[in-house]
Short mmCIF file of N, CA and C in Angstrom, two decimals:
data_model
loop_
_atom_site.label_atom_id
_atom_site.label_comp_id
_atom_site.label_asym_id
_atom_site.label_seq_id
_atom_site.Cartn_x
_atom_site.Cartn_y
_atom_site.Cartn_z
N GLN V 47 65.14 34.94 51.22
CA GLN V 47 65.45 36.29 50.83
C GLN V 47 65.87 37.08 52.07
N VAL V 48 66.93 37.85 51.94
CA VAL V 48 67.42 38.66 53.04
C VAL V 48 66.52 39.88 53.20
N HIS V 49 66.13 40.14 54.45
CA HIS V 49 65.29 41.28 54.76
C HIS V 49 65.96 42.11 55.83
N VAL V 50 65.96 43.43 55.63
CA VAL V 50 66.58 44.37 56.54
C VAL V 50 65.50 45.31 57.05
N SER V 51 65.47 45.53 58.36
CA SER V 51 64.44 46.36 58.96
C SER V 51 65.03 47.23 60.05
N GLU V 52 64.87 48.55 59.90
CA GLU V 52 65.35 49.50 60.90
C GLU V 52 64.23 49.88 61.86
N SER V 53 64.61 50.27 63.06
CA SER V 53 63.66 50.76 64.04
C SER V 53 64.39 51.65 65.03
N GLY V 54 63.63 52.40 65.81
CA GLY V 54 64.20 53.22 66.86
C GLY V 54 64.20 54.70 66.59
N GLY V 55 63.77 55.11 65.41
CA GLY V 55 63.73 56.52 65.10
C GLY V 55 62.64 57.23 65.87
N GLY V 56 62.70 58.54 65.85
CA GLY V 56 61.72 59.35 66.54
C GLY V 56 62.15 60.79 66.59
N VAL V 57 61.53 61.53 67.48
CA VAL V 57 61.82 62.94 67.68
C VAL V 57 62.59 63.10 68.97
N VAL V 58 63.68 63.81 68.91
CA VAL V 58 64.52 64.02 70.08
C VAL V 58 65.02 65.45 70.08
N GLN V 59 65.22 66.00 71.26
CA GLN V 59 65.75 67.35 71.38
C GLN V 59 67.24 67.37 71.09
N ALA V 60 67.71 68.50 70.58
CA ALA V 60 69.14 68.66 70.35
C ALA V 60 69.92 68.37 71.63
N GLY V 61 71.00 67.65 71.47
CA GLY V 61 71.80 67.23 72.60
C GLY V 61 71.40 65.89 73.17
N GLY V 62 70.28 65.36 72.73
CA GLY V 62 69.80 64.09 73.22
C GLY V 62 70.41 62.92 72.48
N SER V 63 69.89 61.74 72.78
CA SER V 63 70.43 60.51 72.22
C SER V 63 69.31 59.61 71.73
N LEU V 64 69.64 58.78 70.77
CA LEU V 64 68.76 57.75 70.26
C LEU V 64 69.58 56.52 69.93
N ARG V 65 68.93 55.36 69.96
CA ARG V 65 69.55 54.13 69.51
C ARG V 65 68.70 53.53 68.42
N LEU V 66 69.29 53.36 67.25
CA LEU V 66 68.63 52.71 66.15
C LEU V 66 69.04 51.24 66.09
N SER V 67 68.11 50.42 65.64
CA SER V 67 68.37 48.99 65.49
C SER V 67 68.14 48.58 64.05
N CYS V 68 68.94 47.65 63.60
CA CYS V 68 68.81 47.09 62.26
C CYS V 68 68.79 45.58 62.39
N LEU V 69 67.63 44.99 62.13
CA LEU V 69 67.46 43.55 62.21
C LEU V 69 67.57 42.95 60.81
N VAL V 70 68.40 41.95 60.69
CA VAL V 70 68.60 41.26 59.42
C VAL V 70 68.06 39.84 59.56
N SER V 71 67.20 39.45 58.64
CA SER V 71 66.63 38.11 58.65
C SER V 71 66.75 37.49 57.27
N GLY V 72 66.64 36.17 57.22
CA GLY V 72 66.68 35.46 55.96
C GLY V 72 68.07 35.13 55.46
N GLY V 73 69.07 35.43 56.22
CA GLY V 73 70.44 35.15 55.84
C GLY V 73 71.32 34.99 57.06
N THR V 74 72.53 34.58 56.83
CA THR V 74 73.50 34.47 57.91
C THR V 74 74.12 35.83 58.16
N PHE V 75 73.75 36.43 59.28
CA PHE V 75 74.12 37.81 59.57
C PHE V 75 75.63 38.02 59.52
N SER V 76 76.38 37.07 60.04
CA SER V 76 77.83 37.22 60.10
C SER V 76 78.48 37.21 58.73
N ASN V 77 77.76 36.81 57.70
CA ASN V 77 78.30 36.80 56.35
C ASN V 77 78.16 38.13 55.64
N TYR V 78 77.56 39.11 56.31
CA TYR V 78 77.28 40.38 55.66
C TYR V 78 78.05 41.51 56.30
N ILE V 79 78.52 42.40 55.46
CA ILE V 79 79.08 43.66 55.89
C ILE V 79 77.95 44.67 55.95
N MET V 80 77.87 45.38 57.06
CA MET V 80 76.74 46.26 57.32
C MET V 80 77.15 47.72 57.25
N ALA V 81 76.17 48.56 56.98
CA ALA V 81 76.42 50.00 56.94
C ALA V 81 75.15 50.75 57.27
N TRP V 82 75.33 51.95 57.78
CA TRP V 82 74.24 52.90 57.97
C TRP V 82 74.39 54.04 56.99
N PHE V 83 73.28 54.41 56.40
CA PHE V 83 73.19 55.58 55.54
C PHE V 83 72.14 56.52 56.10
N ARG V 84 72.17 57.76 55.66
CA ARG V 84 71.10 58.67 56.00
C ARG V 84 70.84 59.62 54.84
N GLN V 85 69.62 60.08 54.78
CA GLN V 85 69.21 60.99 53.72
C GLN V 85 68.40 62.12 54.34
N ALA V 86 68.98 63.30 54.34
CA ALA V 86 68.29 64.47 54.84
C ALA V 86 67.30 64.96 53.80
N PRO V 87 66.28 65.70 54.23
CA PRO V 87 65.29 66.20 53.27
C PRO V 87 65.94 66.99 52.15
N GLY V 88 65.61 66.63 50.92
CA GLY V 88 66.12 67.32 49.75
C GLY V 88 67.56 67.03 49.40
N LYS V 89 68.18 66.08 50.08
CA LYS V 89 69.58 65.76 49.82
C LYS V 89 69.73 64.30 49.41
N GLU V 90 70.90 63.99 48.88
CA GLU V 90 71.19 62.63 48.46
C GLU V 90 71.52 61.75 49.66
N ARG V 91 71.33 60.46 49.47
CA ARG V 91 71.67 59.51 50.52
C ARG V 91 73.17 59.48 50.74
N ASP V 92 73.57 59.50 51.99
CA ASP V 92 74.98 59.61 52.34
C ASP V 92 75.39 58.43 53.21
N LEU V 93 76.57 57.90 52.94
CA LEU V 93 77.11 56.84 53.79
C LEU V 93 77.49 57.42 55.14
N LEU V 94 76.89 56.90 56.18
CA LEU V 94 77.13 57.38 57.53
C LEU V 94 78.28 56.64 58.19
N GLY V 95 78.27 55.35 58.07
CA GLY V 95 79.31 54.52 58.64
C GLY V 95 79.15 53.10 58.18
N GLY V 96 80.25 52.40 58.12
CA GLY V 96 80.25 51.01 57.71
C GLY V 96 81.02 50.15 58.68
N MET V 97 80.56 48.92 58.81
CA MET V 97 81.21 47.95 59.67
C MET V 97 81.72 46.80 58.82
N PHE V 98 83.03 46.63 58.80
CA PHE V 98 83.63 45.64 57.94
C PHE V 98 83.35 44.22 58.42
N ALA V 99 83.60 43.96 59.67
CA ALA V 99 83.44 42.61 60.20
C ALA V 99 82.70 42.59 61.52
N SER V 100 83.21 43.33 62.49
CA SER V 100 82.63 43.32 63.82
C SER V 100 83.00 44.60 64.53
N ASP V 101 82.62 44.69 65.80
CA ASP V 101 82.92 45.88 66.59
C ASP V 101 84.42 46.18 66.56
N GLY V 102 84.73 47.44 66.32
CA GLY V 102 86.11 47.87 66.25
C GLY V 102 86.61 48.09 64.85
N ASP V 103 85.92 47.53 63.86
CA ASP V 103 86.33 47.68 62.47
C ASP V 103 85.54 48.76 61.75
N GLU V 104 84.60 49.37 62.42
CA GLU V 104 83.71 50.31 61.76
C GLU V 104 84.40 51.64 61.48
N THR V 105 83.86 52.36 60.51
CA THR V 105 84.32 53.70 60.18
C THR V 105 83.13 54.64 60.18
N TYR V 106 83.41 55.94 60.33
CA TYR V 106 82.36 56.94 60.42
C TYR V 106 82.75 58.17 59.60
N GLU V 107 81.75 58.82 59.06
CA GLU V 107 82.02 60.08 58.40
C GLU V 107 82.32 61.14 59.46
N GLU V 108 83.03 62.19 59.05
CA GLU V 108 83.50 63.18 60.00
C GLU V 108 82.37 63.86 60.75
N ALA V 109 81.22 64.02 60.11
CA ALA V 109 80.12 64.74 60.72
C ALA V 109 79.60 64.06 61.98
N VAL V 110 79.80 62.74 62.09
CA VAL V 110 79.27 62.02 63.24
C VAL V 110 80.36 61.37 64.06
N GLN V 111 81.60 61.51 63.66
CA GLN V 111 82.72 60.91 64.38
C GLN V 111 82.73 61.40 65.83
N GLY V 112 82.81 60.48 66.75
CA GLY V 112 82.82 60.80 68.16
C GLY V 112 81.45 60.92 68.78
N ARG V 113 80.41 60.96 67.97
CA ARG V 113 79.05 61.06 68.48
C ARG V 113 78.23 59.80 68.22
N PHE V 114 78.48 59.15 67.10
CA PHE V 114 77.74 57.95 66.72
C PHE V 114 78.64 56.73 66.85
N THR V 115 78.07 55.63 67.29
CA THR V 115 78.81 54.39 67.46
C THR V 115 77.95 53.22 67.01
N MET V 116 78.54 52.32 66.25
CA MET V 116 77.86 51.11 65.81
C MET V 116 78.29 49.93 66.66
N PHE V 117 77.34 49.06 66.96
CA PHE V 117 77.60 47.83 67.68
C PHE V 117 76.89 46.70 66.94
N ARG V 118 77.60 45.61 66.76
CA ARG V 118 77.06 44.47 66.03
C ARG V 118 76.86 43.30 66.97
N ASN V 119 75.64 42.78 67.00
CA ASN V 119 75.32 41.62 67.80
C ASN V 119 74.95 40.49 66.84
N ASN V 120 75.91 39.65 66.53
CA ASN V 120 75.67 38.57 65.58
C ASN V 120 74.65 37.56 66.10
N ALA V 121 74.62 37.34 67.40
CA ALA V 121 73.68 36.40 67.97
C ALA V 121 72.24 36.84 67.76
N LYS V 122 72.00 38.14 67.76
CA LYS V 122 70.66 38.68 67.56
C LYS V 122 70.43 39.15 66.14
N ASN V 123 71.40 38.96 65.26
CA ASN V 123 71.29 39.41 63.87
C ASN V 123 70.95 40.89 63.79
N THR V 124 71.57 41.66 64.65
CA THR V 124 71.19 43.06 64.79
C THR V 124 72.42 43.96 64.80
N LEU V 125 72.31 45.06 64.09
CA LEU V 125 73.29 46.12 64.11
C LEU V 125 72.66 47.34 64.77
N TYR V 126 73.33 47.91 65.75
CA TYR V 126 72.83 49.07 66.46
C TYR V 126 73.62 50.31 66.07
N LEU V 127 72.95 51.44 66.13
CA LEU V 127 73.60 52.72 65.95
C LEU V 127 73.22 53.59 67.14
N HIS V 128 74.19 53.83 68.01
CA HIS V 128 73.99 54.74 69.14
C HIS V 128 74.36 56.14 68.70
N MET V 129 73.42 57.05 68.85
CA MET V 129 73.60 58.42 68.43
C MET V 129 73.53 59.33 69.65
N ASN V 130 74.61 60.03 69.91
CA ASN V 130 74.70 60.93 71.05
C ASN V 130 74.90 62.36 70.58
N ASN V 131 74.57 63.29 71.47
CA ASN V 131 74.75 64.72 71.18
C ASN V 131 74.16 65.09 69.83
N LEU V 132 72.94 64.69 69.63
CA LEU V 132 72.29 64.91 68.34
C LEU V 132 72.11 66.38 68.05
N LYS V 133 72.25 66.71 66.78
CA LYS V 133 72.13 68.08 66.30
C LYS V 133 70.99 68.16 65.30
N PRO V 134 70.41 69.35 65.12
CA PRO V 134 69.33 69.48 64.14
C PRO V 134 69.73 68.99 62.75
N GLU V 135 70.98 69.16 62.36
CA GLU V 135 71.42 68.71 61.05
C GLU V 135 71.49 67.19 60.93
N ASP V 136 71.31 66.47 62.03
CA ASP V 136 71.23 65.02 61.98
C ASP V 136 69.85 64.54 61.55
N THR V 137 68.90 65.45 61.43
CA THR V 137 67.56 65.08 61.00
C THR V 137 67.62 64.46 59.61
N ALA V 138 67.11 63.24 59.50
CA ALA V 138 67.18 62.51 58.24
C ALA V 138 66.43 61.20 58.38
N VAL V 139 66.26 60.54 57.26
CA VAL V 139 65.82 59.15 57.26
C VAL V 139 67.07 58.29 57.29
N TYR V 140 67.14 57.41 58.25
CA TYR V 140 68.31 56.57 58.43
C TYR V 140 68.04 55.18 57.87
N TYR V 141 68.95 54.71 57.04
CA TYR V 141 68.81 53.42 56.37
C TYR V 141 69.93 52.48 56.79
N CYS V 142 69.58 51.24 56.94
CA CYS V 142 70.53 50.17 57.16
C CYS V 142 70.67 49.37 55.88
N ALA V 143 71.88 48.95 55.57
CA ALA V 143 72.13 48.19 54.36
C ALA V 143 73.13 47.07 54.63
N ALA V 144 73.04 46.03 53.82
CA ALA V 144 73.91 44.88 53.97
C ALA V 144 74.45 44.46 52.61
N ARG V 145 75.68 44.00 52.61
CA ARG V 145 76.27 43.43 51.42
C ARG V 145 77.03 42.18 51.78
N PRO V 146 77.00 41.17 50.92
CA PRO V 146 77.76 39.95 51.22
C PRO V 146 79.25 40.23 51.26
N ARG V 147 79.93 39.51 52.10
CA ARG V 147 81.38 39.62 52.14
C ARG V 147 81.94 39.28 50.77
N GLY V 148 82.94 40.03 50.35
CA GLY V 148 83.54 39.83 49.04
C GLY V 148 82.91 40.64 47.94
N THR V 149 81.92 41.45 48.26
CA THR V 149 81.28 42.32 47.29
C THR V 149 81.43 43.77 47.72
N ASN V 150 81.15 44.68 46.79
CA ASN V 150 81.21 46.10 47.10
C ASN V 150 79.87 46.79 46.88
N HIS V 151 78.82 46.02 46.75
CA HIS V 151 77.49 46.55 46.49
C HIS V 151 76.57 46.23 47.66
N TYR V 152 75.97 47.27 48.22
CA TYR V 152 75.00 47.08 49.29
C TYR V 152 73.68 46.66 48.65
N GLU V 153 73.44 45.39 48.66
CA GLU V 153 72.33 44.81 47.93
C GLU V 153 71.02 44.88 48.69
N TYR V 154 71.08 44.77 50.00
CA TYR V 154 69.86 44.68 50.81
C TYR V 154 69.70 45.93 51.66
N TRP V 155 68.51 46.48 51.60
CA TRP V 155 68.21 47.76 52.26
C TRP V 155 66.94 47.68 53.07
N GLY V 156 66.92 48.39 54.18
CA GLY V 156 65.69 48.57 54.91
C GLY V 156 64.87 49.71 54.34
N GLN V 157 63.70 49.91 54.92
CA GLN V 157 62.80 50.96 54.46
C GLN V 157 63.11 52.32 55.07
N GLY V 158 63.97 52.35 56.07
CA GLY V 158 64.35 53.59 56.69
C GLY V 158 63.57 53.87 57.96
N THR V 159 64.19 54.58 58.86
CA THR V 159 63.54 55.05 60.08
C THR V 159 63.84 56.54 60.24
N HIS V 160 62.81 57.30 60.57
CA HIS V 160 62.92 58.75 60.61
C HIS V 160 63.48 59.22 61.94
N VAL V 161 64.43 60.13 61.85
CA VAL V 161 65.00 60.78 63.02
C VAL V 161 64.84 62.28 62.85
N THR V 162 64.19 62.91 63.80
CA THR V 162 64.01 64.36 63.78
C THR V 162 64.60 64.93 65.06
N VAL V 163 65.53 65.85 64.90
CA VAL V 163 66.18 66.50 66.03
C VAL V 163 65.67 67.93 66.09
N SER V 164 65.01 68.26 67.17
CA SER V 164 64.43 69.58 67.33
C SER V 164 65.32 70.44 68.21
N SER V 165 65.17 71.75 68.05
CA SER V 165 65.94 72.68 68.85
C SER V 165 65.25 73.03 70.15
#
C-alpha cells in the first residue's frame, strides 16, 4: 500500500522560509505524479502546485508563484516544497498527494503538516 507522509511544518515569522518534505513509501515513486495542496482554516483545500514528471515540469498557483519551489528526489522517494518569503496568508495545513501516471485522481494523501506564519 502506498503511504504518503509530510513533515517540516512549524511556526515561522513573516518573510521567513520553510522546507516541507513528502516521503512516499510502498510504491515506485517515479511512477507517481505528485502535488502539494493546502487548506487554510475555514477554507476548502486548494491545489498549490503539481509536478508532472520531474524538476522543471511543475506548476504553481499565482499566490505562491516565485516564492514556492518543488524539488523531486526520486532516489529518496521524496518531494520537497521550499517556501520563501512566507506571508501570514500562507498559514494552512499543507498536504502532499500522489496519483499514478495516466490517471487524474490523487489517490494517496498524507495527513498534513501545519504551517503557521506569524507577523
